[in-house]
Coordinates of C-alpha atoms in Angstrom, one line a residue:
Chain A
M26 CA -21.8 -15.7 -13.6
D27 CA -20.1 -14.2 -16.8
F28 CA -18.6 -16.0 -19.2
E29 CA -17.3 -13.1 -21.5
L30 CA -13.9 -11.5 -21.3
N31 CA -14.0 -7.8 -20.4
Q32 CA -13.1 -5.1 -22.8
E33 CA -9.4 -5.0 -21.7
Q34 CA -9.0 -8.7 -21.8
T35 CA -10.6 -8.7 -25.5
M36 CA -8.2 -6.3 -26.4
F37 CA -5.3 -8.0 -25.0
Q38 CA -6.3 -11.0 -26.9
R39 CA -6.5 -9.5 -30.0
V40 CA -3.1 -7.9 -29.9
V41 CA -1.4 -10.8 -28.9
R42 CA -3.0 -13.1 -31.5
D43 CA -2.2 -10.5 -34.2
F44 CA 1.5 -10.4 -32.8
C45 CA 1.6 -14.3 -32.8
E46 CA 0.1 -14.4 -36.4
A47 CA 2.6 -11.8 -37.8
E48 CA 5.6 -12.2 -35.6
L49 CA 5.6 -16.0 -34.5
K50 CA 3.4 -18.3 -36.7
P51 CA 5.8 -17.7 -39.9
H52 CA 8.7 -18.8 -37.9
A53 CA 7.4 -21.8 -36.3
A54 CA 8.2 -24.4 -38.5
E55 CA 11.8 -23.4 -38.7
V56 CA 12.2 -22.8 -34.9
D57 CA 11.2 -26.5 -34.5
E58 CA 13.7 -27.3 -37.3
V59 CA 16.4 -25.0 -36.3
G60 CA 16.2 -25.9 -32.4
D61 CA 16.0 -22.1 -31.4
M62 CA 13.7 -19.7 -30.9
H63 CA 13.1 -16.9 -33.2
W64 CA 14.9 -13.9 -30.9
P65 CA 13.8 -10.9 -33.0
A66 CA 10.1 -11.8 -31.9
I67 CA 11.0 -12.4 -28.5
K68 CA 12.8 -9.0 -28.2
K69 CA 9.6 -7.3 -29.4
M70 CA 7.5 -8.9 -27.0
A71 CA 9.3 -6.9 -24.2
D72 CA 7.5 -3.7 -25.4
L73 CA 4.1 -5.5 -25.8
G74 CA 4.6 -6.7 -22.3
L75 CA 4.6 -10.4 -22.9
L76 CA 7.7 -11.1 -21.0
S77 CA 6.3 -9.6 -18.1
L78 CA 2.9 -10.8 -17.8
Q79 CA 2.5 -10.6 -14.4
V80 CA 5.6 -8.4 -13.2
P81 CA 4.2 -5.1 -11.2
E82 CA 4.0 -2.1 -13.1
Q83 CA 6.6 -0.3 -10.9
Y84 CA 9.4 -2.8 -12.2
G85 CA 8.1 -2.2 -15.7
G86 CA 6.0 -4.9 -16.0
A87 CA 2.4 -5.5 -17.6
E88 CA 1.0 -6.4 -14.3
L89 CA -1.8 -8.5 -15.8
D90 CA -4.6 -10.6 -14.1
T91 CA -4.1 -14.4 -14.2
L92 CA -6.8 -15.1 -16.8
S93 CA -5.2 -12.3 -19.2
A94 CA -1.6 -14.0 -18.5
S95 CA -3.3 -17.6 -19.5
I96 CA -4.7 -16.0 -22.8
A97 CA -1.2 -14.7 -23.6
V98 CA 0.2 -18.1 -23.3
E99 CA -2.6 -19.6 -25.2
E100 CA -2.3 -17.6 -28.2
I101 CA 1.5 -18.2 -28.2
G102 CA 1.0 -21.8 -27.8
R103 CA -1.5 -21.7 -30.7
V104 CA 0.8 -20.8 -33.2
C105 CA 4.3 -22.0 -31.6
G106 CA 4.4 -24.7 -29.0
S107 CA 8.2 -23.8 -28.4
T108 CA 8.1 -20.2 -27.9
G109 CA 5.1 -21.1 -25.6
L110 CA 6.6 -22.9 -23.4
S111 CA 9.9 -20.7 -23.0
I112 CA 7.4 -17.7 -22.6
S113 CA 5.6 -19.6 -20.0
A114 CA 8.4 -20.5 -17.8
H115 CA 10.1 -17.3 -18.3
N116 CA 7.0 -15.5 -16.7
G117 CA 5.8 -18.2 -14.3
L118 CA 8.9 -19.9 -13.3
G119 CA 11.7 -17.3 -14.2
C120 CA 9.9 -13.9 -12.8
G121 CA 7.0 -15.4 -10.7
P122 CA 9.3 -16.3 -7.7
I123 CA 11.2 -13.3 -8.0
V124 CA 8.2 -11.1 -7.8
R125 CA 6.5 -13.2 -5.3
W126 CA 9.6 -13.4 -2.8
G127 CA 12.3 -11.4 -3.8
S128 CA 13.3 -8.4 -1.7
D129 CA 13.3 -5.1 -3.3
A130 CA 17.1 -4.9 -4.3
Q131 CA 16.8 -8.6 -5.7
K132 CA 13.5 -7.2 -7.8
L133 CA 15.5 -4.2 -8.9
A134 CA 18.8 -6.3 -9.6
Y135 CA 17.2 -8.8 -12.1
L136 CA 13.6 -8.2 -13.1
P137 CA 14.6 -4.9 -15.6
Q138 CA 17.0 -7.3 -17.2
L139 CA 14.7 -10.5 -17.1
I140 CA 11.9 -8.5 -19.0
G141 CA 14.3 -6.5 -21.3
G142 CA 13.8 -9.4 -24.5
D143 CA 17.5 -10.4 -24.6
V144 CA 17.1 -13.2 -22.0
L145 CA 14.3 -15.5 -20.4
G146 CA 13.9 -16.8 -16.7
A147 CA 14.4 -20.3 -15.0
L148 CA 13.7 -22.3 -12.4
A149 CA 15.8 -25.4 -11.3
L150 CA 13.6 -27.8 -9.2
T151 CA 13.8 -31.3 -10.8
E152 CA 16.9 -33.4 -10.6
P153 CA 18.0 -36.6 -12.6
H154 CA 16.8 -38.9 -10.0
A155 CA 13.9 -36.4 -8.5
G156 CA 11.0 -35.1 -10.2
S157 CA 7.3 -36.1 -8.8
D158 CA 9.2 -36.5 -5.5
L159 CA 11.3 -33.8 -5.0
L160 CA 10.7 -34.0 -1.0
N161 CA 12.7 -37.0 -0.6
G162 CA 14.8 -37.2 -3.9
A163 CA 16.2 -33.8 -4.3
T164 CA 19.9 -34.1 -3.4
T165 CA 21.1 -30.5 -4.3
T166 CA 22.8 -28.9 -1.2
A167 CA 23.3 -25.6 -0.3
T168 CA 25.5 -24.7 2.6
R169 CA 26.8 -21.6 4.7
D170 CA 30.5 -21.0 4.5
G171 CA 31.3 -17.6 5.9
D172 CA 28.8 -14.9 3.7
E173 CA 28.4 -17.5 1.1
W174 CA 26.3 -20.5 0.1
V175 CA 28.3 -23.3 -1.3
I176 CA 26.1 -25.2 -3.8
N177 CA 26.6 -28.7 -5.1
G178 CA 24.3 -30.8 -7.0
Q179 CA 22.7 -31.5 -10.5
K180 CA 19.4 -30.2 -11.9
A181 CA 17.7 -31.7 -14.8
W182 CA 15.4 -30.4 -17.7
I183 CA 15.7 -27.1 -16.9
T184 CA 13.9 -24.9 -19.6
N185 CA 15.4 -21.8 -20.7
A186 CA 18.8 -22.4 -18.6
S187 CA 21.4 -21.3 -21.5
V188 CA 19.7 -18.0 -21.8
A189 CA 18.7 -17.0 -18.2
P190 CA 21.0 -14.4 -16.4
V191 CA 19.9 -15.9 -13.2
I192 CA 18.3 -19.1 -12.0
S193 CA 16.2 -19.6 -9.0
V194 CA 17.5 -23.2 -7.6
L195 CA 15.9 -25.3 -5.1
C196 CA 18.4 -26.4 -2.5
R197 CA 18.4 -28.8 0.7
T198 CA 19.5 -26.2 3.2
D199 CA 18.8 -28.4 6.5
K200 CA 19.0 -32.3 5.8
E201 CA 17.2 -32.8 9.1
A202 CA 14.3 -30.8 8.4
G203 CA 12.5 -32.4 5.7
S204 CA 10.1 -30.2 3.9
R205 CA 11.2 -27.4 6.1
G206 CA 14.8 -28.0 4.9
F207 CA 14.7 -26.3 1.5
S208 CA 15.6 -23.1 0.4
M209 CA 15.4 -21.0 -2.9
I210 CA 18.8 -19.4 -4.0
L211 CA 19.4 -17.3 -6.9
V212 CA 22.3 -18.3 -9.0
K213 CA 23.7 -16.6 -12.0
P214 CA 24.9 -19.3 -14.7
D215 CA 28.5 -17.8 -15.1
T216 CA 29.0 -18.5 -11.3
A217 CA 32.4 -20.4 -10.9
G218 CA 31.4 -24.1 -10.5
V219 CA 28.0 -24.0 -12.4
T220 CA 27.9 -25.8 -15.4
V221 CA 25.0 -25.5 -18.0
H222 CA 25.1 -28.6 -20.1
P223 CA 24.3 -28.9 -23.9
R224 CA 20.7 -28.7 -25.1
E225 CA 18.9 -31.7 -24.5
K226 CA 17.4 -33.5 -27.8
K227 CA 13.7 -33.8 -27.1
M228 CA 11.0 -35.0 -29.1
G229 CA 9.0 -32.0 -29.3
L230 CA 9.2 -28.2 -28.1
K231 CA 12.6 -28.1 -29.8
G232 CA 13.0 -24.4 -30.1
S233 CA 12.7 -24.3 -26.4
P234 CA 16.1 -24.7 -24.6
T235 CA 16.2 -27.5 -22.2
H236 CA 19.4 -28.3 -20.1
M237 CA 21.1 -30.2 -17.2
I238 CA 22.7 -27.8 -14.7
T239 CA 25.6 -28.9 -12.4
F240 CA 26.8 -27.2 -9.3
E241 CA 30.1 -27.9 -8.2
N242 CA 31.2 -26.0 -5.1
A243 CA 29.3 -23.0 -6.7
R244 CA 29.6 -20.1 -4.2
V245 CA 27.1 -17.3 -4.5
P246 CA 26.7 -14.5 -1.7
L247 CA 24.3 -15.4 1.2
E248 CA 21.9 -12.4 0.3
N249 CA 20.9 -14.5 -2.8
L250 CA 18.4 -16.6 -0.6
L251 CA 14.8 -16.1 -2.0
G252 CA 12.5 -15.2 0.9
D253 CA 12.8 -17.4 3.8
E254 CA 15.3 -19.8 4.7
G255 CA 13.6 -23.3 4.8
S256 CA 10.6 -22.0 2.9
G257 CA 11.9 -23.6 -0.5
F258 CA 9.5 -26.5 -0.7
Y259 CA 6.5 -24.4 0.1
Q260 CA 7.7 -21.9 -2.6
T261 CA 7.8 -24.7 -4.9
M262 CA 4.5 -25.8 -4.2
Q263 CA 3.2 -22.7 -4.9
T264 CA 4.9 -21.8 -7.9
L265 CA 4.0 -25.4 -9.4
D266 CA 0.2 -24.5 -8.6
S267 CA 0.6 -21.3 -10.6
G268 CA 2.9 -22.8 -13.3
R269 CA 0.0 -25.7 -13.9
I270 CA -2.5 -23.2 -15.0
S271 CA 0.0 -21.6 -17.5
I272 CA 1.0 -25.1 -19.0
G273 CA -2.9 -25.8 -19.1
A274 CA -3.1 -22.8 -21.2
L275 CA -0.3 -23.6 -23.2
S276 CA -2.2 -27.1 -23.9
V277 CA -5.5 -25.4 -24.9
G278 CA -3.0 -23.2 -27.2
I279 CA -1.6 -26.2 -28.8
A280 CA -5.0 -28.0 -29.0
Q281 CA -6.7 -24.9 -30.5
G282 CA -4.0 -24.5 -33.4
A283 CA -4.3 -28.1 -34.3
F284 CA -8.1 -27.8 -34.1
E285 CA -7.8 -24.8 -36.5
E286 CA -5.5 -27.2 -38.7
M287 CA -7.9 -29.9 -38.7
V288 CA -11.0 -27.9 -39.9
K289 CA -9.0 -26.1 -42.6
Y290 CA -7.6 -29.3 -44.0
A291 CA -11.1 -31.4 -43.8
L292 CA -12.7 -28.7 -45.9
E293 CA -9.9 -28.5 -48.5
R294 CA -9.5 -32.6 -48.9
H295 CA -11.7 -34.2 -51.1
A296 CA -12.4 -38.1 -51.0
F297 CA -15.3 -39.7 -52.4
G298 CA -16.5 -36.7 -54.6
E299 CA -16.8 -34.3 -51.9
P300 CA -14.8 -32.5 -48.9
I301 CA -14.0 -34.8 -46.4
A302 CA -15.8 -32.4 -43.9
N303 CA -19.2 -33.6 -45.4
K304 CA -18.3 -37.1 -43.8
Q305 CA -19.5 -38.1 -40.5
A306 CA -16.7 -40.0 -39.6
I307 CA -14.6 -36.6 -39.8
Q308 CA -17.6 -34.4 -38.2
W309 CA -17.2 -36.6 -35.1
K310 CA -13.9 -35.8 -34.7
I311 CA -14.6 -32.0 -35.2
A312 CA -17.2 -32.2 -32.8
D313 CA -15.4 -34.1 -30.1
A314 CA -12.3 -31.9 -30.3
E315 CA -14.6 -28.4 -30.2
M316 CA -16.4 -29.9 -27.1
E317 CA -12.8 -30.7 -25.4
L318 CA -11.4 -27.5 -26.1
E319 CA -14.4 -25.5 -24.8
A320 CA -14.3 -27.8 -21.7
A321 CA -10.5 -27.5 -21.4
R322 CA -10.3 -23.8 -21.9
T323 CA -13.2 -23.3 -19.4
L324 CA -11.1 -25.5 -16.5
V325 CA -8.5 -22.8 -17.6
Y326 CA -10.2 -19.5 -17.3
K327 CA -11.6 -20.8 -14.1
A328 CA -8.4 -21.7 -12.3
S329 CA -7.0 -18.1 -13.3
V330 CA -10.1 -16.6 -12.0
L331 CA -10.0 -18.7 -8.8
K332 CA -6.3 -17.6 -8.3
D333 CA -7.1 -14.0 -8.6
S334 CA -9.7 -14.2 -6.1
G335 CA -7.5 -15.4 -3.5
R336 CA -9.0 -18.5 -2.8
D337 CA -7.1 -22.0 -2.7
Y338 CA -6.7 -23.1 -6.3
T339 CA -4.6 -26.0 -6.2
R340 CA -6.9 -28.5 -7.0
M341 CA -8.7 -26.4 -9.7
A342 CA -5.3 -25.8 -11.3
A343 CA -4.4 -29.4 -11.2
I344 CA -7.9 -30.3 -12.8
A345 CA -7.4 -27.7 -15.5
K346 CA -3.9 -28.9 -16.2
L347 CA -4.6 -32.5 -16.3
K348 CA -7.9 -32.0 -18.5
A349 CA -6.0 -29.5 -20.7
S350 CA -3.0 -31.5 -21.4
E351 CA -5.2 -34.7 -22.2
V352 CA -7.4 -32.7 -24.5
A353 CA -4.1 -31.6 -26.3
E354 CA -3.2 -34.9 -26.8
K355 CA -6.5 -36.0 -28.3
V356 CA -7.1 -33.0 -30.4
C357 CA -3.5 -32.9 -31.7
F358 CA -4.1 -36.9 -32.2
D359 CA -7.1 -36.4 -34.5
A360 CA -5.7 -33.6 -36.2
V361 CA -2.7 -35.8 -37.6
Q362 CA -5.4 -38.6 -38.2
I363 CA -7.7 -36.3 -40.5
H364 CA -4.7 -35.0 -42.4
G365 CA -3.6 -38.8 -43.0
S366 CA -0.4 -39.0 -44.4
Y367 CA 0.2 -35.9 -44.7
G368 CA -0.3 -35.3 -41.0
Y369 CA 2.6 -37.4 -40.6
S370 CA 5.0 -35.6 -42.8
R371 CA 6.6 -32.4 -41.8
E372 CA 5.0 -30.5 -44.9
Y373 CA 1.8 -29.8 -42.2
P374 CA 2.1 -28.1 -38.6
V375 CA 0.0 -31.0 -37.2
E376 CA 3.2 -33.2 -37.0
R377 CA 5.1 -30.6 -35.0
M378 CA 2.2 -29.9 -32.7
Y379 CA 1.3 -33.5 -31.9
R380 CA 5.2 -33.8 -30.9
D381 CA 5.0 -30.5 -29.0
Q382 CA 1.8 -31.5 -26.9
R383 CA 3.5 -34.6 -25.6
L384 CA 5.3 -32.6 -22.7
M385 CA 2.0 -31.6 -21.4
T386 CA 1.3 -34.4 -19.8
I387 CA 4.4 -34.5 -18.1
G388 CA 5.9 -31.1 -17.5
E389 CA 4.8 -29.1 -14.4
G390 CA 3.4 -32.3 -12.7
T391 CA 2.6 -35.5 -14.8
S392 CA -1.0 -36.3 -15.2
E393 CA -0.4 -39.1 -12.5
I394 CA 0.7 -36.5 -9.8
Q395 CA -2.3 -34.0 -11.0
R396 CA -4.8 -37.0 -10.1
L397 CA -2.9 -37.3 -6.8
V398 CA -3.3 -34.0 -5.8
I399 CA -7.1 -33.8 -7.1
A400 CA -7.9 -37.1 -5.2
R401 CA -6.2 -35.9 -2.0
G402 CA -8.2 -32.6 -1.9
V403 CA -11.3 -34.5 -2.5
I404 CA -10.6 -37.0 0.3
K405 CA -9.2 -34.6 2.5
A406 CA -12.7 -32.4 2.1
A407 CA -14.8 -35.5 2.3
R408 CA -13.1 -36.4 6.0
G409 CA -13.7 -33.1 7.1
Chain B
M9 CA 2.8 21.6 -30.5
S10 CA 0.2 19.2 -31.5
I11 CA 0.3 16.5 -34.0
I12 CA -3.2 15.0 -35.1
V13 CA -3.9 11.7 -36.7
F14 CA -7.0 10.9 -38.5
T15 CA -8.1 7.2 -38.4
R16 CA -11.4 5.1 -39.0
S17 CA -12.4 1.5 -37.9
T18 CA -12.8 -0.6 -41.1
P19 CA -13.7 -4.3 -41.7
D20 CA -10.9 -6.5 -40.9
T21 CA -9.2 -7.0 -44.3
A22 CA -9.7 -10.8 -44.1
A23 CA -13.5 -10.4 -43.7
K24 CA -15.9 -11.1 -46.4
V25 CA -17.5 -7.8 -47.3
E26 CA -20.8 -7.9 -49.2
V27 CA -24.2 -6.1 -49.9
D28 CA -27.0 -8.2 -48.2
G29 CA -30.4 -8.4 -49.4
S30 CA -31.6 -4.8 -48.0
G31 CA -28.6 -3.3 -49.9
N32 CA -26.5 -2.7 -46.6
V33 CA -23.0 -3.6 -46.5
T34 CA -22.1 -6.2 -44.2
W35 CA -19.0 -8.0 -43.0
G36 CA -21.0 -10.5 -40.6
D37 CA -19.7 -10.8 -36.8
A38 CA -16.1 -9.9 -38.4
A39 CA -14.4 -7.5 -36.1
T40 CA -13.4 -4.1 -37.3
V41 CA -9.6 -2.9 -37.4
V42 CA -8.1 0.1 -37.5
N43 CA -7.8 1.2 -41.2
P44 CA -4.5 -0.7 -42.1
W45 CA -3.0 2.6 -43.8
D46 CA -3.7 4.5 -40.6
E47 CA -1.4 2.3 -38.6
Y48 CA 1.6 4.1 -40.2
A49 CA 0.3 7.8 -39.4
L50 CA -0.4 6.6 -35.9
E51 CA 2.9 5.5 -35.3
E52 CA 4.3 8.6 -37.1
G53 CA 2.1 10.9 -34.8
I54 CA 3.5 9.0 -31.7
V55 CA 7.6 9.5 -32.9
Q56 CA 6.9 13.0 -34.2
A57 CA 5.0 14.3 -31.1
K58 CA 7.9 12.7 -28.9
N59 CA 10.7 14.2 -31.2
G60 CA 9.1 17.6 -31.1
G61 CA 8.1 17.4 -27.5
G62 CA 4.2 17.9 -28.2
K63 CA 1.3 15.8 -27.7
A64 CA -0.2 13.6 -30.5
S65 CA -3.9 13.5 -30.8
V66 CA -6.0 11.2 -32.9
I67 CA -9.6 11.9 -34.2
A68 CA -12.2 9.8 -36.1
I69 CA -15.5 11.0 -37.7
G70 CA -18.1 8.8 -37.6
G71 CA -20.5 6.6 -35.5
E72 CA -19.4 4.7 -32.5
M73 CA -17.8 1.8 -34.4
H74 CA -14.8 3.7 -34.9
N75 CA -14.1 3.9 -30.8
D76 CA -12.5 0.6 -31.7
A77 CA -9.7 2.2 -33.5
L78 CA -9.5 5.1 -31.5
K79 CA -8.7 2.8 -28.7
H80 CA -6.3 0.8 -30.5
S81 CA -4.5 4.3 -31.1
L82 CA -4.4 5.2 -27.4
A83 CA -3.3 1.7 -26.9
M84 CA -0.4 2.4 -29.0
G85 CA 0.4 5.7 -27.3
L86 CA -1.5 8.4 -28.8
D87 CA -2.2 10.9 -26.1
Q88 CA -5.7 11.8 -26.4
A89 CA -8.8 10.7 -28.6
I90 CA -11.8 12.4 -29.9
R91 CA -14.7 11.6 -32.1
V92 CA -16.7 13.8 -34.2
E93 CA -20.3 12.6 -34.6
D94 CA -23.5 14.5 -35.4
D95 CA -26.8 13.2 -36.9
A96 CA -26.4 16.1 -39.5
L97 CA -23.2 15.1 -40.6
D98 CA -22.7 12.8 -43.6
A99 CA -19.1 11.6 -43.2
S100 CA -19.3 9.2 -46.1
D101 CA -19.0 12.4 -48.4
A102 CA -15.6 13.5 -48.6
L103 CA -16.1 17.2 -48.4
A104 CA -18.5 16.9 -45.5
Y105 CA -15.7 14.9 -44.0
A106 CA -13.0 17.5 -44.6
T107 CA -15.5 20.2 -43.3
A108 CA -15.7 18.5 -40.0
A109 CA -12.1 17.4 -39.9
S110 CA -10.7 20.9 -40.6
A111 CA -12.9 22.3 -37.9
A112 CA -11.8 19.8 -35.4
V113 CA -8.0 20.5 -36.2
K114 CA -8.8 24.3 -35.7
K115 CA -10.3 23.0 -32.2
V116 CA -7.0 21.5 -30.9
D117 CA -4.5 23.8 -29.6
D118 CA -1.4 24.6 -31.5
A119 CA -1.6 22.1 -34.1
K120 CA 1.1 21.9 -36.6
L121 CA 1.1 18.6 -38.7
V122 CA -1.9 16.6 -39.7
I123 CA -1.1 13.1 -40.8
F124 CA -3.6 10.6 -42.7
G125 CA -2.7 7.0 -43.8
K126 CA -2.3 6.8 -47.7
E127 CA -6.2 5.9 -48.1
S128 CA -8.9 4.6 -46.4
I129 CA -9.1 0.6 -47.4
D130 CA -12.6 0.3 -47.1
V131 CA -14.1 2.9 -49.4
G132 CA -10.8 3.2 -51.4
T133 CA -10.3 6.9 -51.3
D134 CA -8.0 9.6 -50.3
Q135 CA -9.4 12.8 -51.6
H136 CA -10.7 13.7 -47.7
A137 CA -7.1 14.3 -47.1
Y138 CA -6.4 16.8 -50.0
M139 CA -9.8 18.4 -49.2
T140 CA -9.0 18.7 -45.3
A141 CA -5.6 20.3 -46.4
R142 CA -7.4 22.9 -48.5
K143 CA -10.4 23.6 -46.0
L144 CA -7.4 24.5 -43.5
G145 CA -5.2 26.6 -46.1
W146 CA -2.2 24.4 -45.5
T147 CA 0.3 22.6 -47.3
M148 CA -0.7 19.2 -48.7
L149 CA 2.5 16.8 -48.8
S150 CA 1.5 13.4 -50.4
Y151 CA 2.9 9.8 -50.5
V152 CA 5.4 10.7 -48.0
S153 CA 7.9 7.9 -47.1
Q154 CA 10.2 9.6 -44.7
I155 CA 10.1 12.8 -42.7
I156 CA 13.7 13.9 -42.8
E157 CA 13.5 17.0 -40.6
V158 CA 10.7 19.0 -38.8
D159 CA 12.0 22.6 -37.4
Y160 CA 8.9 23.9 -35.4
E161 CA 10.8 27.3 -34.7
A162 CA 11.6 28.1 -38.5
G163 CA 8.1 26.2 -39.3
T164 CA 9.5 24.3 -42.0
I165 CA 9.4 20.4 -42.5
K166 CA 11.4 18.5 -44.8
V167 CA 9.9 15.1 -46.4
E168 CA 10.7 12.5 -48.8
K169 CA 7.7 11.7 -51.1
M170 CA 7.3 8.5 -53.4
Y171 CA 6.3 8.5 -56.7
E172 CA 6.0 6.0 -59.5
Q173 CA 9.3 6.9 -61.2
G174 CA 10.9 7.6 -57.8
K175 CA 11.5 9.7 -55.1
Q176 CA 11.7 13.3 -54.7
V177 CA 12.7 15.4 -51.4
V178 CA 10.7 18.7 -50.7
T179 CA 10.9 21.2 -47.9
S180 CA 7.7 23.1 -47.1
Q181 CA 6.2 25.3 -44.6
L182 CA 4.1 24.3 -41.4
P183 CA 1.6 23.9 -41.0
A184 CA 0.9 20.7 -43.2
V185 CA -1.2 18.0 -43.9
I186 CA 0.9 14.8 -45.2
T187 CA -0.4 10.9 -46.3
V188 CA 2.0 8.6 -45.5
M189 CA 3.2 5.1 -47.0
K190 CA 4.1 2.1 -45.3
E191 CA 7.7 2.5 -46.0
I192 CA 7.7 5.6 -43.5
N193 CA 7.8 3.3 -40.2
E194 CA 6.9 -0.2 -38.6
P195 CA 3.8 0.6 -36.5
R196 CA 4.3 -0.8 -33.0
Y197 CA 2.0 -3.4 -31.5
P198 CA 0.0 -1.7 -28.4
S199 CA 1.5 -2.4 -25.0
F200 CA -0.4 -4.0 -22.5
I201 CA -0.1 -1.1 -20.2
G202 CA -1.4 1.0 -23.1
I203 CA -4.3 -1.5 -23.4
R204 CA -5.2 -1.0 -19.8
K205 CA -5.4 2.9 -20.1
A206 CA -7.2 2.9 -23.3
S207 CA -10.1 0.4 -22.2
K208 CA -10.5 2.8 -19.2
A209 CA -10.3 5.8 -21.5
Q210 CA -13.7 7.7 -22.1
I211 CA -13.4 9.1 -25.6
P212 CA -15.0 12.8 -25.8
V213 CA -17.5 13.3 -28.8
W214 CA -17.7 16.7 -30.5
S215 CA -20.6 17.6 -32.1
L216 CA -20.7 20.2 -35.3
A217 CA -22.0 22.7 -32.4
D218 CA -18.9 22.0 -30.8
L219 CA -16.8 22.7 -33.6
G220 CA -18.8 26.1 -34.6
I221 CA -19.9 25.1 -37.9
S222 CA -23.0 24.3 -39.3
A223 CA -23.9 20.8 -41.3
P224 CA -21.9 21.0 -44.6
T225 CA -23.9 20.0 -47.7
A226 CA -22.8 16.6 -49.2
K227 CA -21.7 17.0 -52.7
T228 CA -22.1 13.2 -53.5
Q229 CA -25.1 11.0 -52.9
T230 CA -24.8 7.2 -52.4
L231 CA -27.7 5.7 -54.4
A232 CA -26.9 2.2 -53.8
F233 CA -23.9 -0.6 -53.0
N234 CA -23.9 -3.4 -55.4
N235 CA -22.0 -6.8 -55.0
L236 CA -19.2 -7.3 -57.8
P237 CA -20.5 -9.7 -60.3
A238 CA -19.5 -13.2 -59.8
R239 CA -16.1 -14.0 -62.0
E240 CA -16.5 -16.9 -64.0
V241 CA -13.7 -19.1 -63.7
K242 CA -12.8 -22.0 -66.0
T243 CA -10.2 -24.7 -65.6
E244 CA -8.3 -26.5 -68.4
M245 CA -5.8 -29.3 -67.2
I246 CA -3.2 -29.4 -69.7
E247 CA -2.2 -33.1 -70.4
G248 CA 1.0 -34.5 -72.1
E249 CA 4.7 -34.8 -71.5
P250 CA 6.2 -31.6 -69.5
E251 CA 7.7 -30.1 -72.7
E252 CA 4.3 -30.6 -74.5
Q253 CA 2.5 -29.0 -71.5
A254 CA 5.0 -26.2 -71.4
R255 CA 4.5 -25.5 -75.0
I256 CA 0.7 -25.7 -75.0
L257 CA 0.5 -23.4 -72.0
V258 CA 2.8 -20.9 -73.5
D259 CA 0.7 -20.7 -76.8
K260 CA -2.3 -20.2 -74.6
L261 CA -0.7 -17.6 -72.8
L262 CA 0.3 -15.8 -76.0
E263 CA -3.3 -16.5 -77.3
E264 CA -4.9 -14.5 -74.3
K265 CA -2.1 -11.8 -74.6
V266 CA -0.6 -12.5 -70.9
L267 CA 2.8 -12.5 -72.6

């Protein structure tokens, strides 16, 4: 067992960190304040490969292993949660399903544009009344009419919807078939009958656009079906497994950013005649944060490596995401605490990080769902 | 047509560089970076090679630590990297460096342009660039802020050079050696695909025998490294109303001849 990154991964990490420090960090507060990403930086990401993390080289992608992709998302999250979320969603949810299940024609039609830096990808699963329970609750339908699908319904909390040239939409195509009755269909947001609603007003991650989408008799060609008809629910579960690793990585990144701010401030701030870093009460928080961060990062890396090994990683992805998201909350909480009143003010970045991390235990499956996934796995194995 | 860029690994500018108890320069565990001035040279090398339909090579002179800078260069998009190392070569001496550098340039096919960053940030010197030009017998163009035109057929290059007083446009014969300023371009980040290629690349090492030269005699000798003397800082808080504070501050600045 070797816990060292290889030379290639070390070089990736360094380049991504240099990029994030120079191109994203100086704009992170503004991105949060204004509620939009810093697009010149997104454009530059294309050349590096940050917009095509796991897209095959033949389509112009960086074709990275999952561990490197996790490192990239972690590094972006370390300086800017909003950008981290949008880039994570773009790669894992936007590009991921097209890479995995798209036909050659679909890949050629969408991937070059998706990775070019002017747009970001999106996936629409959640609905206003169905999040954790998509199987029973999702009501968006697609019915065949001649050579077209006719889509009706509503999707909610869709990251990047307003900046995506195409969205993979989970639709019920056979109401009687249960989990075999869903299909993923590619829909361009400018299709007649599709409405992308204004940005949601959120607690954090404000620079990352989140939207509701309505479909009213929206017609798309039959060939926009992604993969096999009836496999949509299966595709969703696969995509979420992989997305969880990425949200775990993003959580580690946000926590790492807060951790660094915490230590820096503890050394700067004096009380009772010395830096507060000398005080045991502060040291314990720093020690706990370091320990939890190491644990979370190790789990995210392990889930990443497991995924690439081709083995079942569902449980490990849930474990990594659950741990990392809860660590992010704790570390950001303590980072604010160490900053005192300044931590509650927008003058210091930990205020933003604390708000940004709050989504981590909700998106890509709540902590409650992660526990369900983990426990089911354990019990199923114990039953044999 | 070949373009050659010289680079080196230097301590990260954020690292704390000091002389340790044994008189050696150290920067702890901090990583090295490409000499920051060389990033502009490397970018220009890539651009000029592409524009001229040629090949861009990067050369470092010195030990294995410079492989990091060479790999970074390859990841940016330079076509090939070479390292020159020989136990008999003291590359810290500018003239010895230039002797090896010029021999290495001659070994590369059809070299027309050599590009250096403005200076080496670690040792704060740029004389090796001028000496390399002299050893090659090529034109030297320093502080270039823009390459306006290169005509390989006519064998000319037209550049804009920066001076403290302003700018100067000159046309010169090729081959030439230039040093470039940060105004010349915006260096690209290495791409992930470039990193993959670079991490797998084997970097050839040329010895002095490979270059066909004998060890140049170093004209300078490093006797010792010393830390800078610690600076004494005195802080004085000026009391009073803002107007009073401003008056006292101005008086003090005049007294210290700051104003």
